[in-house]
Tab-separated table of C-alpha atoms and ligand atoms in Angstrom:
chain	number	residue	atom	x	y	z
K	6	MET	CA	1.105	36.736	14.940
K	7	GLU	CA	1.948	40.213	13.630
K	8	PRO	CA	5.191	40.735	15.586
K	9	ASP	CA	6.450	37.381	14.236
K	10	THR	CA	5.722	38.098	10.606
K	11	ASP	CA	7.671	41.384	10.892
K	12	PHE	CA	10.928	39.434	10.799
K	13	ASN	CA	9.911	37.935	7.482
K	14	ASP	CA	8.888	41.373	6.171
K	15	VAL	CA	12.316	42.784	6.972
K	16	LEU	CA	14.023	39.943	5.106
K	17	MET	CA	11.646	40.219	2.154
K	18	THR	CA	12.349	43.942	1.811
K	19	ARG	CA	16.075	43.230	1.828
K	20	ALA	CA	15.752	40.256	-0.551
K	21	ARG	CA	13.740	42.295	-3.069
K	22	ARG	CA	16.613	44.754	-3.426
K	23	ILE	CA	19.070	42.104	-4.607
K	24	ILE	CA	17.071	39.077	-5.868
K	25	PRO	CA	14.312	39.581	-8.472
K	26	GLY	CA	11.013	39.342	-6.595
K	27	GLY	CA	13.002	38.468	-3.486
K	28	VAL	CA	13.072	34.763	-4.364
K	29	ASN	CA	15.052	32.228	-6.364
K	30	SER	CA	11.976	30.383	-7.688
K	31	PRO	CA	8.798	32.366	-8.439
K	32	VAL	CA	6.097	30.515	-6.472
K	33	ARG	CA	7.989	31.165	-3.228
K	34	ALA	CA	7.106	34.856	-3.520
K	35	PHE	CA	3.452	34.314	-2.411
K	36	ARG	CA	2.269	36.342	-5.418
K	37	ALA	CA	-0.808	34.121	-5.873
K	38	VAL	CA	-1.956	34.312	-2.243
K	39	GLY	CA	-0.581	37.694	-1.160
K	40	GLY	CA	1.253	38.393	2.079
K	41	THR	CA	4.873	37.864	2.996
K	42	PRO	CA	6.753	34.633	2.336
K	43	ARG	CA	8.054	32.846	5.406
K	44	PHE	CA	11.850	32.837	5.462
K	45	VAL	CA	12.909	29.493	6.857
K	46	ARG	CA	15.515	29.606	9.589
K	47	ARG	CA	15.693	25.889	10.344
K	48	ALA	CA	13.644	22.727	10.074
K	49	GLN	CA	13.332	19.441	11.904
K	50	GLY	CA	11.032	16.502	11.264
K	51	ALA	CA	7.601	17.715	10.139
K	52	TYR	CA	8.268	21.347	11.141
K	53	PHE	CA	10.112	24.433	10.082
K	54	TRP	CA	10.640	27.671	11.939
K	55	ASP	CA	10.522	31.034	10.219
K	56	ALA	CA	12.552	34.187	10.767
K	57	GLY	CA	10.341	35.085	13.738
K	58	GLU	CA	10.776	31.614	15.308
K	59	GLN	CA	7.175	30.774	14.466
K	60	ARG	CA	6.727	27.021	13.956
K	61	TYR	CA	4.797	25.532	11.024
K	62	ILE	CA	3.719	21.992	10.191
K	63	ASP	CA	5.230	21.642	6.730
K	64	TYR	CA	3.132	20.096	3.931
K	65	VAL	CA	5.412	21.396	1.181
K	66	GLY	CA	8.562	19.512	2.176
K	67	SER	CA	10.701	21.374	-0.367
K	68	TRP	CA	8.027	20.523	-2.977
K	69	GLY	CA	8.344	16.803	-2.390
K	70	PRO	CA	11.915	15.715	-1.624
K	71	MET	CA	11.614	15.680	2.183
K	72	ILE	CA	9.735	12.383	2.390
K	73	LEU	CA	11.489	11.507	5.672
K	74	GLY	CA	10.883	14.957	7.117
K	75	HIS	CA	13.701	17.398	7.755
K	76	GLY	CA	17.042	16.391	9.228
K	77	HIS	CA	16.455	12.637	9.355
K	78	PRO	CA	19.364	11.320	11.483
K	79	ALA	CA	20.545	8.585	9.077
K	80	VAL	CA	20.451	10.946	6.107
K	81	LEU	CA	22.139	13.739	8.016
K	82	GLN	CA	24.947	11.398	9.035
K	83	ALA	CA	25.437	10.175	5.456
K	84	VAL	CA	25.628	13.764	4.200
K	85	GLN	CA	28.067	14.836	6.915
K	86	ARG	CA	30.347	11.872	6.231
K	87	ALA	CA	30.285	12.456	2.478
K	88	ALA	CA	30.987	16.168	2.873
K	89	ALA	CA	34.016	15.390	5.013
K	90	GLU	CA	35.396	13.313	2.133
K	91	GLY	CA	35.026	16.046	-0.467
K	92	PHE	CA	32.349	18.203	-2.071
K	93	SER	CA	32.867	17.528	-5.767
K	94	PHE	CA	35.479	15.835	-7.909
K	95	GLY	CA	34.366	15.998	-11.537
K	96	ALA	CA	35.494	12.381	-11.760
K	97	PRO	CA	33.452	9.218	-11.201
K	98	THR	CA	32.749	7.799	-7.738
K	99	GLU	CA	31.480	4.439	-6.499
K	100	ARG	CA	28.509	6.135	-4.875
K	101	GLU	CA	27.144	7.156	-8.286
K	102	ILE	CA	27.038	3.476	-9.267
K	103	GLU	CA	25.368	2.582	-5.971
K	104	LEU	CA	22.661	5.208	-6.425
K	105	ALA	CA	22.101	4.284	-10.079
K	106	GLU	CA	21.794	0.617	-9.086
K	107	ALA	CA	19.410	1.491	-6.250
K	108	ILE	CA	17.153	3.528	-8.567
K	109	ALA	CA	17.136	0.842	-11.276
K	110	ALA	CA	16.253	-1.771	-8.641
K	111	LEU	CA	13.193	0.259	-7.618
K	112	ILE	CA	12.008	1.111	-11.152
K	113	PRO	CA	12.340	-1.905	-13.465
K	114	SER	CA	11.694	0.093	-16.681
K	115	ILE	CA	15.045	1.811	-16.020
K	116	GLU	CA	17.850	-0.383	-17.357
K	117	MET	CA	20.394	2.428	-17.450
K	118	LEU	CA	20.312	5.968	-16.143
K	119	ARG	CA	22.290	9.131	-15.875
K	120	LEU	CA	22.436	11.435	-12.857
K	121	VAL	CA	22.058	15.200	-13.259
K	122	CYS	CA	21.366	18.149	-10.945
K	123	SER	CA	17.758	19.224	-11.541
K	124	GLY	CA	14.481	17.955	-12.899
K	125	THR	CA	14.638	20.649	-15.555
K	126	GLU	CA	17.946	19.314	-16.799
K	127	ALA	CA	16.716	15.718	-16.738
K	128	GLY	CA	13.500	16.527	-18.636
K	129	MET	CA	15.304	18.663	-21.187
K	130	THR	CA	17.796	15.897	-21.884
K	131	ALA	CA	15.077	13.230	-22.050
K	132	ILE	CA	13.460	15.248	-24.862
K	133	ARG	CA	16.781	15.615	-26.676
K	134	LEU	CA	17.360	11.885	-26.319
K	135	ALA	CA	13.903	11.022	-27.693
K	136	ARG	CA	14.537	13.303	-30.656
K	137	GLY	CA	18.027	11.914	-31.180
K	138	VAL	CA	16.908	8.297	-31.020
K	139	THR	CA	13.883	8.682	-33.308
K	140	GLY	CA	15.303	11.309	-35.663
K	141	ARG	CA	11.995	13.184	-35.259
K	142	ALA	CA	11.230	16.663	-33.944
K	143	LYS	CA	7.739	16.783	-32.482
K	144	ILE	CA	6.918	16.411	-28.814
K	145	VAL	CA	3.497	15.933	-27.243
K	146	LYS	CA	2.866	17.459	-23.826
K	147	PHE	CA	-0.248	18.118	-21.770
K	148	GLU	CA	-1.600	21.391	-20.516
K	149	GLY	CA	-0.972	21.779	-16.771
K	150	CYS	CA	1.910	19.293	-16.685
K	151	TYR	CA	5.231	20.883	-15.745
K	152	HIS	CA	8.492	19.409	-16.923
K	153	GLY	CA	10.919	22.090	-15.825
K	154	HIS	CA	11.734	25.336	-17.576
K	155	ALA	CA	13.464	24.150	-20.747
K	156	ASP	CA	12.482	26.512	-23.592
K	157	ALA	CA	10.615	23.972	-25.732
K	158	LEU	CA	8.389	23.017	-22.789
K	159	LEU	CA	7.340	26.523	-21.741
K	160	VAL	CA	4.305	26.379	-23.930
K	161	LYS	CA	0.540	26.513	-23.686
K	162	ALA	CA	-2.127	25.213	-26.016
K	163	GLY	CA	-2.977	27.275	-29.046
K	164	SER	CA	-6.593	27.919	-29.993
K	165	GLY	CA	-8.462	24.940	-31.382
K	166	LEU	CA	-7.852	21.272	-30.802
K	167	ALA	CA	-4.433	19.650	-30.938
K	168	THR	CA	-2.561	22.687	-32.156
K	169	PHE	CA	1.060	23.578	-31.716
K	170	GLY	CA	1.562	25.805	-28.740
K	171	HIS	CA	2.512	29.368	-27.865
K	172	PRO	CA	5.398	30.239	-25.546
K	173	THR	CA	4.335	30.955	-21.949
K	174	SER	CA	7.496	32.906	-21.229
K	175	ALA	CA	9.068	35.928	-22.824
K	176	GLY	CA	12.423	35.024	-24.289
K	177	VAL	CA	11.160	31.861	-25.957
K	178	PRO	CA	10.891	32.466	-29.720
K	179	PRO	CA	7.823	30.822	-31.346
K	180	GLU	CA	10.204	28.769	-33.527
K	181	VAL	CA	11.491	27.035	-30.400
K	182	VAL	CA	8.044	25.695	-29.474
K	183	GLN	CA	6.840	25.041	-33.023
K	184	HIS	CA	7.412	21.319	-32.550
K	185	THR	CA	5.610	21.107	-29.206
K	186	LEU	CA	2.038	19.885	-29.448
K	187	VAL	CA	-0.015	20.745	-26.370
K	188	LEU	CA	-3.050	18.610	-25.562
K	189	GLU	CA	-5.600	18.490	-22.776
K	190	TYR	CA	-4.822	15.964	-20.047
K	191	ASN	CA	-7.158	12.947	-20.018
K	192	ASN	CA	-8.678	13.950	-23.379
K	193	LEU	CA	-8.707	10.769	-25.470
K	194	ASP	CA	-10.140	12.395	-28.585
K	195	GLN	CA	-7.376	14.989	-28.791
K	196	LEU	CA	-4.765	12.301	-28.189
K	197	GLU	CA	-6.128	10.115	-31.004
K	198	GLN	CA	-6.366	13.094	-33.322
K	199	ALA	CA	-2.820	14.267	-32.598
K	200	PHE	CA	-1.319	10.868	-33.396
K	201	ALA	CA	-3.554	10.403	-36.442
K	202	GLN	CA	-2.335	13.743	-37.839
K	203	HIS	CA	1.292	13.830	-36.732
K	204	GLY	CA	2.165	10.285	-35.605
K	205	ALA	CA	5.087	9.770	-37.976
K	206	GLU	CA	6.731	13.024	-36.814
K	207	ILE	CA	6.326	12.553	-33.054
K	208	ALA	CA	9.587	11.809	-31.227
K	209	GLY	CA	8.015	11.455	-27.816
K	210	LEU	CA	5.107	12.082	-25.509
K	211	ILE	CA	6.031	13.508	-22.116
K	212	MET	CA	3.583	13.385	-19.225
K	213	GLU	CA	3.231	13.431	-15.473
K	214	PRO	CA	1.464	10.118	-14.740
K	215	ILE	CA	-0.225	11.782	-11.791
K	216	ALA	CA	-0.070	15.503	-12.488
K	217	GLY	CA	1.314	17.334	-9.464
K	218	ASN	CA	1.801	20.752	-10.984
K	219	MET	CA	-1.911	21.386	-11.464
K	220	ASN	CA	-2.582	20.366	-7.858
K	221	PHE	CA	-3.245	16.584	-8.018
K	222	VAL	CA	-4.875	15.103	-11.107
K	223	ARG	CA	-4.666	11.426	-12.033
K	224	ALA	CA	-4.375	10.205	-15.572
K	225	THR	CA	-7.223	7.759	-16.081
K	226	LEU	CA	-6.302	4.152	-16.736
K	227	GLU	CA	-7.748	4.306	-20.237
K	228	PHE	CA	-5.792	7.470	-21.038
K	229	THR	CA	-2.594	5.897	-19.704
K	230	ARG	CA	-3.177	2.789	-21.785
K	231	ARG	CA	-3.807	4.795	-24.972
K	232	CYS	CA	-0.721	6.972	-24.464
K	233	ARG	CA	1.357	3.798	-24.319
K	234	GLU	CA	-0.387	2.119	-27.282
K	235	LEU	CA	-0.223	5.142	-29.558
K	236	CYS	CA	3.473	5.745	-28.832
K	237	THR	CA	4.271	2.108	-29.601
K	238	GLN	CA	2.121	2.092	-32.726
K	239	HIS	CA	3.740	5.264	-34.120
K	240	GLY	CA	7.311	4.637	-33.009
K	241	ALA	CA	7.324	7.508	-30.505
K	242	LEU	CA	8.879	7.246	-27.034
K	243	LEU	CA	6.719	7.460	-23.926
K	244	ILE	CA	8.490	9.697	-21.412
K	245	TYR	CA	7.209	9.547	-17.838
K	246	ASP	CA	8.095	12.636	-15.874
K	247	GLU	CA	8.149	11.194	-12.377
K	248	VAL	CA	10.236	13.985	-10.877
K	249	MET	CA	7.432	14.512	-8.383
K	250	THR	CA	5.733	11.114	-8.244
K	251	GLY	CA	8.854	8.915	-8.354
K	252	CYS	CA	9.485	7.272	-4.955
K	253	ARG	CA	6.671	9.509	-3.637
K	254	VAL	CA	3.293	8.018	-4.622
K	255	ALA	CA	4.814	4.535	-4.366
K	256	LEU	CA	8.342	3.217	-4.032
K	257	GLY	CA	8.376	2.342	-7.754
K	258	GLY	CA	6.662	5.589	-8.766
K	259	ALA	CA	3.300	6.031	-10.462
K	260	GLN	CA	4.381	3.641	-13.206
K	261	SER	CA	4.406	0.800	-10.668
K	262	LEU	CA	0.706	1.485	-9.996
K	263	TYR	CA	-0.156	1.484	-13.701
K	264	ALA	CA	1.973	-1.619	-14.294
K	265	LYS	CA	-0.268	-3.478	-11.813
K	266	ALA	CA	-3.368	-2.532	-13.776
K	267	ILE	CA	-2.067	-2.736	-17.365
K	268	ALA	CA	-0.170	-5.900	-18.303
K	269	GLY	CA	3.347	-5.187	-19.576
K	270	PHE	CA	3.023	-1.452	-19.014
K	271	ALA	CA	6.278	0.529	-18.915
K	272	PRO	CA	7.419	3.919	-20.192
K	273	ASP	CA	10.478	4.129	-22.467
K	274	ILE	CA	12.195	6.916	-20.526
K	275	THR	CA	11.622	7.978	-16.923
K	276	VAL	CA	12.602	11.351	-15.507
K	277	LEU	CA	13.268	11.542	-11.760
K	278	GLY	CA	14.238	14.199	-9.218
K	279	LYS	CA	13.008	15.480	-5.854
K	280	VAL	CA	12.825	12.371	-3.554
K	281	ILE	CA	15.797	10.595	-5.172
K	282	GLY	CA	18.009	13.483	-4.007
K	283	GLY	CA	16.459	13.665	-0.536
K	284	GLY	CA	16.670	17.474	-0.625
K	285	MET	CA	19.989	17.845	-2.449
K	286	PRO	CA	20.269	19.018	-6.070
K	287	LEU	CA	20.007	15.663	-7.801
K	288	ALA	CA	17.857	14.276	-10.616
K	289	ALA	CA	18.085	11.493	-13.178
K	290	PHE	CA	16.716	10.152	-16.388
K	291	GLY	CA	16.828	6.565	-17.498
K	292	GLY	CA	15.214	3.878	-19.567
K	293	LYS	CA	15.917	1.094	-21.975
K	294	ARG	CA	19.558	0.270	-22.551
K	295	ALA	CA	19.336	0.745	-26.336
K	296	ILE	CA	17.970	4.263	-25.811
K	297	MET	CA	20.388	5.289	-23.072
K	298	GLU	CA	23.390	4.053	-25.057
K	299	GLN	CA	22.675	6.823	-27.563
K	300	LEU	CA	24.045	9.326	-25.028
K	301	ALA	CA	27.587	10.699	-25.229
K	302	PRO	CA	30.224	9.318	-24.901
K	303	LEU	CA	28.695	6.138	-26.426
K	304	GLY	CA	26.293	7.773	-28.845
K	305	PRO	CA	25.561	11.004	-30.684
K	306	VAL	CA	23.217	12.688	-28.145
K	307	TYR	CA	25.196	15.168	-26.072
K	308	GLN	CA	24.736	15.725	-22.349
K	309	ALA	CA	27.151	16.728	-19.575
K	310	GLY	CA	27.357	18.353	-16.139
K	311	THR	CA	30.134	19.697	-13.907
K	312	LEU	CA	28.305	18.738	-10.721
K	313	SER	CA	26.419	15.682	-12.066
K	314	GLY	CA	26.522	12.765	-9.639
K	315	ASN	CA	27.769	15.059	-6.896
K	316	PRO	CA	29.175	12.985	-3.999
K	317	VAL	CA	27.248	14.766	-1.233
K	318	ALA	CA	23.986	14.697	-3.195
K	319	THR	CA	24.345	11.011	-4.038
K	320	ALA	CA	25.011	10.218	-0.365
K	321	CYS	CA	21.831	12.067	0.576
K	322	GLY	CA	19.814	10.309	-2.121
K	323	LEU	CA	21.138	6.864	-1.251
K	324	ALA	CA	20.442	7.263	2.466
K	325	THR	CA	16.934	8.513	1.662
K	326	LEU	CA	16.186	5.591	-0.670
K	327	ARG	CA	17.496	3.169	1.936
K	328	GLU	CA	15.039	4.500	4.529
K	329	ILE	CA	12.002	4.556	2.260
K	330	SER	CA	12.749	1.009	1.059
K	331	GLN	CA	12.193	-0.383	4.577
K	332	PRO	CA	9.261	-2.830	4.650
K	333	GLY	CA	6.011	-1.080	5.502
K	334	PHE	CA	7.325	2.449	4.935
K	335	PHE	CA	4.932	3.336	2.142
K	336	ASP	CA	1.906	1.692	3.759
K	337	ALA	CA	2.458	3.791	6.864
K	338	LEU	CA	3.025	6.958	4.829
K	339	ALA	CA	-0.069	6.334	2.713
K	340	ALA	CA	-2.152	5.751	5.866
K	341	LYS	CA	-1.029	9.114	7.318
K	342	THR	CA	-1.829	10.905	4.085
K	343	ARG	CA	-5.215	9.192	3.885
K	344	ARG	CA	-5.941	10.207	7.491
K	345	LEU	CA	-5.255	13.833	6.577
K	346	ILE	CA	-7.405	13.751	3.448
K	347	ASP	CA	-10.319	11.961	5.126
K	348	GLY	CA	-10.183	14.450	8.010
K	349	LEU	CA	-10.132	17.466	5.705
K	350	CYS	CA	-13.048	16.095	3.673
K	351	ALA	CA	-15.108	15.495	6.820
K	352	ALA	CA	-14.297	18.963	8.183
K	353	ALA	CA	-15.265	20.644	4.911
K	354	ARG	CA	-18.493	18.648	4.709
K	355	ALA	CA	-19.411	19.613	8.286
K	356	ALA	CA	-18.893	23.275	7.376
K	357	GLY	CA	-20.822	22.993	4.116
K	358	VAL	CA	-17.772	23.896	2.014
K	359	PRO	CA	-17.645	22.299	-1.459
K	360	PHE	CA	-14.481	20.218	-1.342
K	361	SER	CA	-12.832	17.288	-3.091
K	362	ALA	CA	-9.513	15.607	-2.405
K	363	ASP	CA	-7.338	12.751	-3.528
K	364	CYS	CA	-4.047	11.190	-2.479
K	365	GLU	CA	-1.604	8.446	-3.342
K	366	GLY	CA	1.281	7.365	-1.136
K	367	GLY	CA	2.705	10.532	0.413
K	368	MET	CA	1.247	13.012	-2.080
K	369	PHE	CA	-2.155	14.697	-1.962
K	370	GLY	CA	-4.277	17.405	-3.480
K	371	PHE	CA	-7.516	19.124	-2.539
K	372	PHE	CA	-9.871	21.463	-4.321
K	373	LEU	CA	-12.558	23.883	-3.248
K	374	LEU	CA	-14.679	22.204	-5.910
K	375	PRO	CA	-17.430	19.599	-5.436
K	376	ASP	CA	-15.798	17.108	-7.846
K	377	LEU	CA	-12.207	16.179	-8.597
K	378	PRO	CA	-11.006	17.927	-11.773
K	379	LYS	CA	-9.617	15.905	-14.689
K	380	ASN	CA	-7.634	18.578	-16.496
K	381	TYR	CA	-6.055	21.994	-16.137
K	382	GLY	CA	-9.130	23.927	-17.265
K	383	GLN	CA	-11.218	22.303	-14.540
K	384	VAL	CA	-8.515	22.891	-11.887
K	385	MET	CA	-8.490	26.566	-12.797
K	386	GLN	CA	-12.226	26.837	-12.151
K	387	SER	CA	-11.317	26.824	-8.444
K	388	ASP	CA	-12.165	30.022	-6.590
K	389	ALA	CA	-8.764	31.627	-6.030
K	390	ALA	CA	-10.043	34.126	-3.456
K	391	ARG	CA	-11.481	31.348	-1.287
K	392	PHE	CA	-8.314	29.316	-1.613
K	393	ASN	CA	-6.300	32.328	-0.469
K	394	ARG	CA	-8.497	32.700	2.638
K	395	LEU	CA	-7.973	29.009	3.358
K	396	PHE	CA	-4.228	29.339	2.828
K	397	HIS	CA	-3.857	32.323	5.154
K	398	GLY	CA	-6.230	30.829	7.725
K	399	LEU	CA	-4.011	27.757	7.906
K	400	LEU	CA	-0.796	29.791	7.875
K	401	GLU	CA	-1.996	31.863	10.867
K	402	ARG	CA	-2.625	28.588	12.678
K	403	GLY	CA	0.881	27.296	11.973
K	404	ILE	CA	0.036	25.054	9.014
K	405	TYR	CA	2.108	25.551	5.854
K	406	ILE	CA	0.598	24.373	2.564
K	407	ALA	CA	1.761	25.376	-0.907
K	408	PRO	CA	1.059	29.059	-1.584
K	409	ALA	CA	-0.915	28.446	-4.800
K	410	LEU	CA	-4.016	26.416	-5.598
K	411	TYR	CA	-2.353	24.585	-8.496
K	412	GLU	CA	0.253	22.864	-6.313
K	413	ALA	CA	0.147	19.414	-4.709
K	414	GLY	CA	0.856	18.682	-1.036
K	415	PHE	CA	3.220	16.267	0.666
K	416	VAL	CA	3.183	14.286	3.894
K	417	SER	CA	6.405	12.894	5.361
K	418	SER	CA	7.063	9.948	7.641
K	419	ALA	CA	7.901	12.522	10.332
K	420	HIS	CA	4.310	13.817	10.447
K	421	SER	CA	2.678	12.317	13.538
K	422	ASP	CA	-1.003	11.533	13.929
K	423	ALA	CA	-1.087	14.443	16.381
K	424	ASP	CA	0.314	16.776	13.678
K	425	ILE	CA	-2.323	15.581	11.255
K	426	ASP	CA	-5.129	15.911	13.781
K	427	ALA	CA	-3.951	19.436	14.637
K	428	THR	CA	-4.028	20.250	10.935
K	429	ILE	CA	-7.562	18.934	10.562
K	430	ALA	CA	-8.678	20.902	13.636
K	431	ALA	CA	-7.159	24.097	12.225
K	432	ALA	CA	-8.719	23.469	8.812
K	433	SER	CA	-12.068	22.857	10.481
K	434	GLU	CA	-11.982	26.356	12.023
K	435	VAL	CA	-11.039	27.907	8.698
K	436	PHE	CA	-13.764	25.988	6.835
K	437	GLN	CA	-16.353	27.226	9.360
K	438	ALA	CA	-15.304	30.779	8.560
K	439	LEU	CA	-15.440	30.067	4.821
K	440	GLY	CA	-18.733	28.152	4.897
I	17	LIG	C1	9.713	19.780	-9.922
I	17	LIG	C2	9.426	19.198	-11.239
I	17	LIG	C3	10.271	19.373	-12.341
I	17	LIG	C4	11.436	20.305	-12.327
I	17	LIG	O1	12.419	19.922	-11.429
I	17	LIG	P1	13.495	21.019	-10.930
I	17	LIG	O2	14.424	20.229	-10.088
I	17	LIG	O3	12.702	22.050	-10.192
I	17	LIG	O4	14.126	21.592	-12.141
I	17	LIG	C5	9.991	18.689	-13.501
I	17	LIG	N1	8.928	17.886	-13.591
I	17	LIG	C6	8.084	17.707	-12.571
I	17	LIG	C7	6.925	16.778	-12.735
I	17	LIG	C8	8.286	18.375	-11.370
I	17	LIG	O5	7.407	18.217	-10.374
């Protein structure tokens, strides 16, 4: 393996001279796990090849978008055709309407939506919209949920229960996060207390309905129900950040799962990204008509974007949604993901390694912990050193999982049973060494 990784080392040395940390998004730098990032040369189906032509089975899939695997023929053709017709116009196109209609058809809580370029942008604007609509300032978020890198959301819990947070990044003045209340995920007492104390000032509550940025942590049904009830009761908007889970855990997102269990359940605003762009820079936010009509040019809440609704990105998103809407697509994807998770659990058990795992649709998470965690604090009790040995053990065997223990994993429709069995076999060897 050493001669292969040299090619990546050479690129990383060069990248570090011109790009801070050598990467354009921090987690790619492998800082958590050590070693050299793999520079991707090309990808096809469930695989990518690095700078040394080493092949990996890819369970990152661009952090979720590549639900059909890489280079799906129908998507590739749609992108090529669109590109031939023009890259960007800064004027409306029919394809934007088609994609907006397709998204609204999949997610009934979305009556109107706007297309943007990144999840960060969509989340940031959803917050502005909630504040604009309610005329209130305060936002509730949960520790371990990521909603992009807008200033007001780069915040961690202060000391004590239900306190306003502290910035997690330099360059964010405390005044900017003074209206952001950070609570523990799945903690009903803190939730009740926050609304009891601040209910009349809360513009919105933003959450990942299945948290995918602290590995994979479900919101309990009771917690989900109370988030909805308390928002309604206090006139705050419930914002579902489904950038990761939308069209990934189910065609209709995580909210479709909760809607089955809780009568009448729907968020007020939904934030989407990742899968809806199929790997192109595309995201969206949408919700009730009366809320969305508060956006410029109809209403007083400003939002804009030079590349919003980009014609190549919308073609990619539309073709992707068309494929994943085929009957049986999600059942087959969920079965593959389940096969992986069951296999990993059995392999860990056989090796005597404490292990827990969960999955929904094409998204999964696993922990070197005996029980599934319910919040960020519990996730972070994982043994980082052991995770790093697991990560590198898999990487050496041609299996690429996210290079940090607080990230979720993704299976695509291009992963074959043979790929999954090879992954389980590789993991089994690594578990034996860990055990
Ligand atoms: C990825 C992600 C974002 C940010 O999206 P970008 O396109 O990276 O800006 C926001 N929220 C969630 C839940 C995400 O997973």
